[in-house]
Coordinates of C-alpha atoms and ligand atoms in Angstrom, one line a residue:
M1 CA 114.4 42.4 166.4
E2 CA 117.4 42.3 168.6
I3 CA 117.3 43.5 172.2
F4 CA 120.3 44.7 174.0
K5 CA 120.7 45.7 177.7
K6 CA 124.7 45.9 177.5
I7 CA 126.8 48.3 175.6
A8 CA 129.6 45.9 174.4
P9 CA 127.3 43.3 172.5
L10 CA 125.4 46.2 170.9
K11 CA 128.4 47.7 169.6
A12 CA 129.7 44.4 168.3
F13 CA 126.5 43.7 166.6
L14 CA 126.5 47.0 164.8
K15 CA 130.1 46.8 163.8
E16 CA 129.3 43.3 162.2
F17 CA 126.1 44.8 160.6
R18 CA 127.6 47.9 159.2
T19 CA 129.3 47.3 155.6
V20 CA 129.9 50.1 153.1
G21 CA 126.8 52.1 152.2
D22 CA 124.8 51.0 155.2
T23 CA 123.3 53.7 157.4
I24 CA 122.1 53.5 161.0
G25 CA 119.2 55.7 162.4
L26 CA 118.8 56.4 166.1
V27 CA 115.7 57.2 167.9
P28 CA 116.4 58.0 171.5
T29 CA 113.3 57.7 173.8
M30 CA 112.4 57.3 177.4
G31 CA 110.0 54.5 176.7
A32 CA 106.1 54.4 177.5
L33 CA 105.9 54.6 173.7
H34 CA 103.0 56.2 171.8
N35 CA 102.4 56.8 168.0
G36 CA 104.6 60.0 168.2
H37 CA 107.5 57.8 169.0
L38 CA 106.5 55.2 166.4
S39 CA 106.4 57.9 163.8
L40 CA 110.1 58.8 164.5
I41 CA 110.9 55.0 163.9
D42 CA 108.8 55.0 160.8
T43 CA 110.7 58.0 159.6
S44 CA 114.1 56.4 160.5
K45 CA 113.1 53.2 158.7
S46 CA 112.3 54.9 155.6
Q47 CA 115.8 56.6 155.5
N48 CA 118.2 53.9 156.9
S49 CA 119.3 50.3 156.5
L50 CA 119.0 49.8 160.3
T51 CA 117.0 51.5 163.0
V52 CA 118.1 51.5 166.6
C53 CA 115.5 52.6 169.4
S54 CA 116.9 53.3 172.9
I55 CA 114.6 53.2 175.8
Y56 CA 116.2 54.8 178.9
V57 CA 114.7 57.0 181.7
N58 CA 117.8 59.0 182.2
P59 CA 118.0 60.2 185.8
T60 CA 120.4 63.3 185.1
Q61 CA 117.9 65.0 183.1
F62 CA 115.3 65.0 185.9
N63 CA 115.5 68.1 188.2
N64 CA 112.4 66.9 190.1
P65 CA 112.8 63.4 191.9
V66 CA 109.1 62.9 192.1
D67 CA 108.8 63.4 188.3
L68 CA 111.5 60.8 187.8
Q69 CA 109.9 58.3 190.2
K70 CA 106.4 58.8 188.6
Y71 CA 107.6 58.7 185.0
P72 CA 105.8 55.8 183.2
R73 CA 107.7 52.7 182.5
N74 CA 106.3 49.9 180.5
L75 CA 109.3 48.0 178.7
E76 CA 107.3 44.8 177.9
E77 CA 104.6 46.8 176.0
D78 CA 107.2 49.0 174.4
V79 CA 109.1 46.0 173.1
K80 CA 105.9 44.8 171.4
L81 CA 104.9 48.0 169.8
L82 CA 108.5 48.3 168.3
Q83 CA 108.3 44.7 167.1
K84 CA 105.1 45.7 165.4
V85 CA 106.5 48.5 163.4
G86 CA 109.7 46.7 162.5
C87 CA 112.2 48.3 164.5
D88 CA 115.5 46.4 164.1
V89 CA 117.3 47.0 167.4
V90 CA 116.3 48.0 171.1
F91 CA 118.8 49.3 173.5
C92 CA 117.6 49.3 177.0
P93 CA 120.4 49.8 179.5
S94 CA 120.4 50.0 183.2
N95 CA 121.7 53.0 185.1
E96 CA 124.8 51.0 186.1
E97 CA 125.5 50.4 182.5
M98 CA 125.1 54.1 181.4
Y99 CA 126.7 55.8 184.5
T100 CA 129.7 54.5 186.4
G101 CA 129.1 56.2 189.7
Q102 CA 128.1 59.8 189.9
A103 CA 127.9 61.9 186.6
S104 CA 130.3 64.7 186.7
L105 CA 130.4 66.0 183.1
K106 CA 128.4 69.2 182.8
F107 CA 127.2 71.2 179.7
D108 CA 126.6 74.7 179.5
F109 CA 124.8 76.0 176.5
G110 CA 124.9 79.7 177.3
A111 CA 121.7 81.6 176.4
L112 CA 120.2 78.5 174.9
D113 CA 119.4 76.9 178.1
K114 CA 118.6 79.9 180.2
V115 CA 115.0 80.4 178.8
M116 CA 111.9 78.3 178.8
E117 CA 112.6 74.5 179.6
G118 CA 116.3 75.5 180.7
K119 CA 114.9 78.2 183.0
F120 CA 112.2 76.0 184.6
R121 CA 114.3 72.8 184.6
P122 CA 117.7 73.9 185.7
G123 CA 120.3 71.1 184.7
H124 CA 117.7 69.3 182.4
F125 CA 119.5 70.0 179.2
S126 CA 123.0 69.2 180.7
G127 CA 121.5 65.8 181.5
V128 CA 120.0 65.4 178.1
A129 CA 123.1 66.3 176.2
L130 CA 125.1 64.0 178.4
V131 CA 122.9 60.9 177.8
V132 CA 122.4 61.7 174.1
S133 CA 126.2 62.0 173.5
K134 CA 126.7 58.7 175.2
F135 CA 124.1 57.1 172.8
F136 CA 125.7 58.8 169.8
N137 CA 129.3 57.3 170.9
I138 CA 127.7 53.9 171.6
V139 CA 125.6 53.6 168.4
N140 CA 127.5 56.0 165.9
P141 CA 124.4 56.5 163.8
D142 CA 124.3 58.4 160.6
R143 CA 121.0 60.1 161.6
A144 CA 119.2 60.7 164.6
Y145 CA 115.5 61.4 165.1
F146 CA 113.7 63.8 167.5
G147 CA 110.1 65.2 167.9
Q148 CA 109.4 68.8 167.2
K149 CA 107.4 68.8 170.5
D150 CA 110.8 69.1 172.2
W151 CA 112.1 71.9 170.0
Q152 CA 114.5 73.5 172.6
Q153 CA 116.1 70.0 173.0
F154 CA 116.5 69.7 169.3
A155 CA 118.2 73.0 169.1
I156 CA 120.4 72.1 172.0
I157 CA 121.5 68.8 170.6
Q158 CA 122.1 70.3 167.3
Q159 CA 124.6 72.5 169.1
V160 CA 126.1 69.4 170.7
V161 CA 126.4 67.7 167.3
E162 CA 128.2 70.8 165.7
E163 CA 130.5 71.5 168.7
L164 CA 131.5 67.8 169.4
K165 CA 131.8 67.0 165.6
F166 CA 129.7 63.9 165.9
G167 CA 129.4 64.0 162.1
L168 CA 125.7 62.8 162.0
T169 CA 122.5 64.4 160.8
L170 CA 119.6 65.3 163.1
H171 CA 116.0 65.2 161.9
S172 CA 112.9 66.8 163.5
V173 CA 109.6 65.0 163.1
P174 CA 106.3 66.9 163.4
T175 CA 104.4 66.5 166.7
L176 CA 101.7 63.8 166.6
R177 CA 98.5 64.8 168.2
E178 CA 95.4 63.2 169.6
A179 CA 92.1 63.8 167.7
D180 CA 91.3 66.7 170.1
G181 CA 94.7 68.3 169.4
L182 CA 96.6 67.3 172.6
A183 CA 100.2 66.7 171.8
M184 CA 101.0 62.9 172.5
S185 CA 103.2 62.4 175.4
S186 CA 104.0 59.6 177.7
R187 CA 103.1 61.9 180.7
N188 CA 99.4 62.0 179.3
L189 CA 99.2 58.4 180.8
R190 CA 99.4 60.1 184.4
L191 CA 96.2 62.4 183.7
N192 CA 92.8 61.2 185.0
E193 CA 89.9 61.4 182.8
Q194 CA 89.0 65.1 183.9
E195 CA 92.6 66.2 183.6
R196 CA 93.0 64.5 180.2
L197 CA 90.1 66.8 178.8
K198 CA 91.5 69.9 180.4
A199 CA 94.9 69.2 178.9
T200 CA 93.7 70.4 175.6
I201 CA 93.8 74.0 176.7
F202 CA 97.5 74.1 175.9
H203 CA 96.9 73.2 172.2
Q204 CA 93.9 75.5 172.0
S205 CA 95.7 78.5 173.6
L206 CA 98.7 78.0 171.0
L207 CA 96.1 78.1 168.2
A208 CA 94.4 81.3 169.6
A209 CA 97.9 83.0 170.1
Q210 CA 99.1 81.9 166.6
E211 CA 95.8 83.3 165.0
N212 CA 96.2 86.6 167.0
L213 CA 99.9 87.0 166.1
R214 CA 99.1 86.1 162.3
Q215 CA 96.6 89.0 162.5
G216 CA 99.3 91.4 163.5
R217 CA 98.7 91.6 167.2
K218 CA 101.5 92.1 169.5
I219 CA 103.3 89.3 171.4
T220 CA 102.3 90.9 174.8
D221 CA 98.6 90.7 173.7
A222 CA 99.1 87.1 172.7
K223 CA 100.6 86.4 176.2
K224 CA 97.7 88.1 177.9
L225 CA 95.3 85.9 175.9
V226 CA 97.0 82.7 176.7
E227 CA 97.2 83.5 180.4
E228 CA 93.4 84.4 180.5
M229 CA 92.5 81.2 178.7
I230 CA 94.6 79.0 181.0
K231 CA 93.3 80.9 184.1
K232 CA 89.7 79.9 183.1
V233 CA 90.5 76.2 183.5
P234 CA 90.7 75.0 187.2
G235 CA 93.6 72.8 188.0
V236 CA 95.7 73.9 185.1
T237 CA 98.6 76.3 185.6
L238 CA 100.9 78.0 183.1
E239 CA 104.6 78.0 183.6
Y240 CA 105.5 79.9 180.5
F241 CA 104.3 81.0 177.2
E242 CA 106.9 82.4 175.0
V243 CA 107.4 83.4 171.3
A244 CA 111.0 82.5 170.4
D245 CA 113.5 82.6 167.3
S246 CA 113.4 79.0 166.5
K247 CA 117.2 78.7 165.7
N248 CA 118.9 80.4 168.8
L249 CA 115.7 80.4 170.9
N250 CA 116.0 84.1 171.9
V251 CA 112.7 85.0 173.4
L252 CA 111.2 87.7 171.1
E253 CA 109.4 90.8 172.1
F254 CA 108.4 91.6 168.5
V255 CA 107.4 89.3 165.7
N256 CA 110.2 89.1 162.9
E257 CA 109.3 86.4 160.4
A258 CA 112.9 86.1 159.4
E259 CA 113.4 84.5 162.8
K260 CA 111.0 81.8 161.9
P261 CA 109.2 82.3 165.3
I262 CA 108.0 79.3 167.5
L263 CA 105.3 79.6 170.0
C264 CA 106.3 77.5 173.2
I265 CA 104.1 76.7 176.2
A266 CA 104.5 74.7 179.3
G267 CA 102.2 74.2 182.3
Y268 CA 100.7 71.7 184.7
V269 CA 97.5 69.9 184.7
G270 CA 97.2 68.7 188.3
D271 CA 100.8 67.6 189.1
V272 CA 101.6 66.6 185.5
R273 CA 103.9 68.8 183.5
L274 CA 103.1 69.1 179.8
I275 CA 104.7 71.1 177.0
D276 CA 103.7 71.9 173.5
N277 CA 104.8 74.4 170.7
M278 CA 103.8 75.5 167.3
F279 CA 105.5 77.4 164.5
L280 CA 104.0 80.9 163.8
K281 CA 103.9 79.9 160.1
Ligands
AMP301 P1 110.5 61.1 175.2 O1 110.4 59.5 175.3 O2 109.4 61.8 175.8 O3 111.9 61.5 175.7 O4 110.6 61.3 173.7 C1 111.3 60.8 172.7 C2 111.4 61.4 171.4 O5 110.1 61.4 171.0 C3 111.8 62.9 171.5 O6 112.6 63.3 170.4 C4 110.4 63.5 171.5 O7 110.4 64.8 171.0 C5 109.7 62.6 170.6 N1 108.2 62.8 170.8 C6 107.5 62.9 172.0 N2 106.2 63.1 171.9 C7 106.0 63.0 170.3 C8 105.0 63.4 169.6 N3 103.7 63.6 170.0 N4 105.2 63.5 168.2 C9 106.4 63.2 167.8 N5 107.6 63.0 168.6 C10 107.4 63.1 169.9

């Protein structure tokens, strides 16, 4: 496995590697890798001649400086995991390598980033779009892989790819969960034993709301149910629960199956912010 910290030698390596018919798959991550990340690597490996995993905690996508400071970092362990699953290339740049001075380029996604994550984390998606665009330019992949857990991110990057004509295909990979349903996340490492147990409430309330909606109940009823379930767990707070059109992320008031609704939730367990989602069908 090749490890690069600098852009120029990575580009030179990829140029040398790529001959007619070869494809490159990119898996962008912020490290503290778990099996969810590794399933993206596996998917990329099964579809491409070479898989590049980037590990970079991107400061411009953090609207909360404490969250950035406390974000788990474990490069040595990450490299071992990637080696084990047969990843071909790791790109782990420094801030200086990725940003020359202040980042001034801003993205505006209109309605797409005014709801849910965009509403509660202002500037987050502009930072995500900026860093992912940089990775696309550096690696020039044929395919890029993202997790369903960050569905809004996937929809936004899809728009970036279409508008900036990156000429690559995006793939969404299903969310990997712990045995008790908690969506795997690097942030789970920050939960203590009690918080870890409480964190399952997000998955449980998504399941309950999904069941409710499948039985034909109204979205307002499902929202009340989720709010009540979360309220019962001390130390857990709900930031939002929304049912949205999975393509344009319009928040729905009524279920319309043509919009392929997705149920999205975010909240805190102690001071750790977690998100999850589930399609209605
Ligand atoms: P992150 O390191 O949290 O920025 O995540 C990097 C990529 O892994 C993103 O595309 C995430 O959506 C994806 N990912 C994170 N958690 C999971 C999971 N539990 N299952 C599948 N993919 C995930």
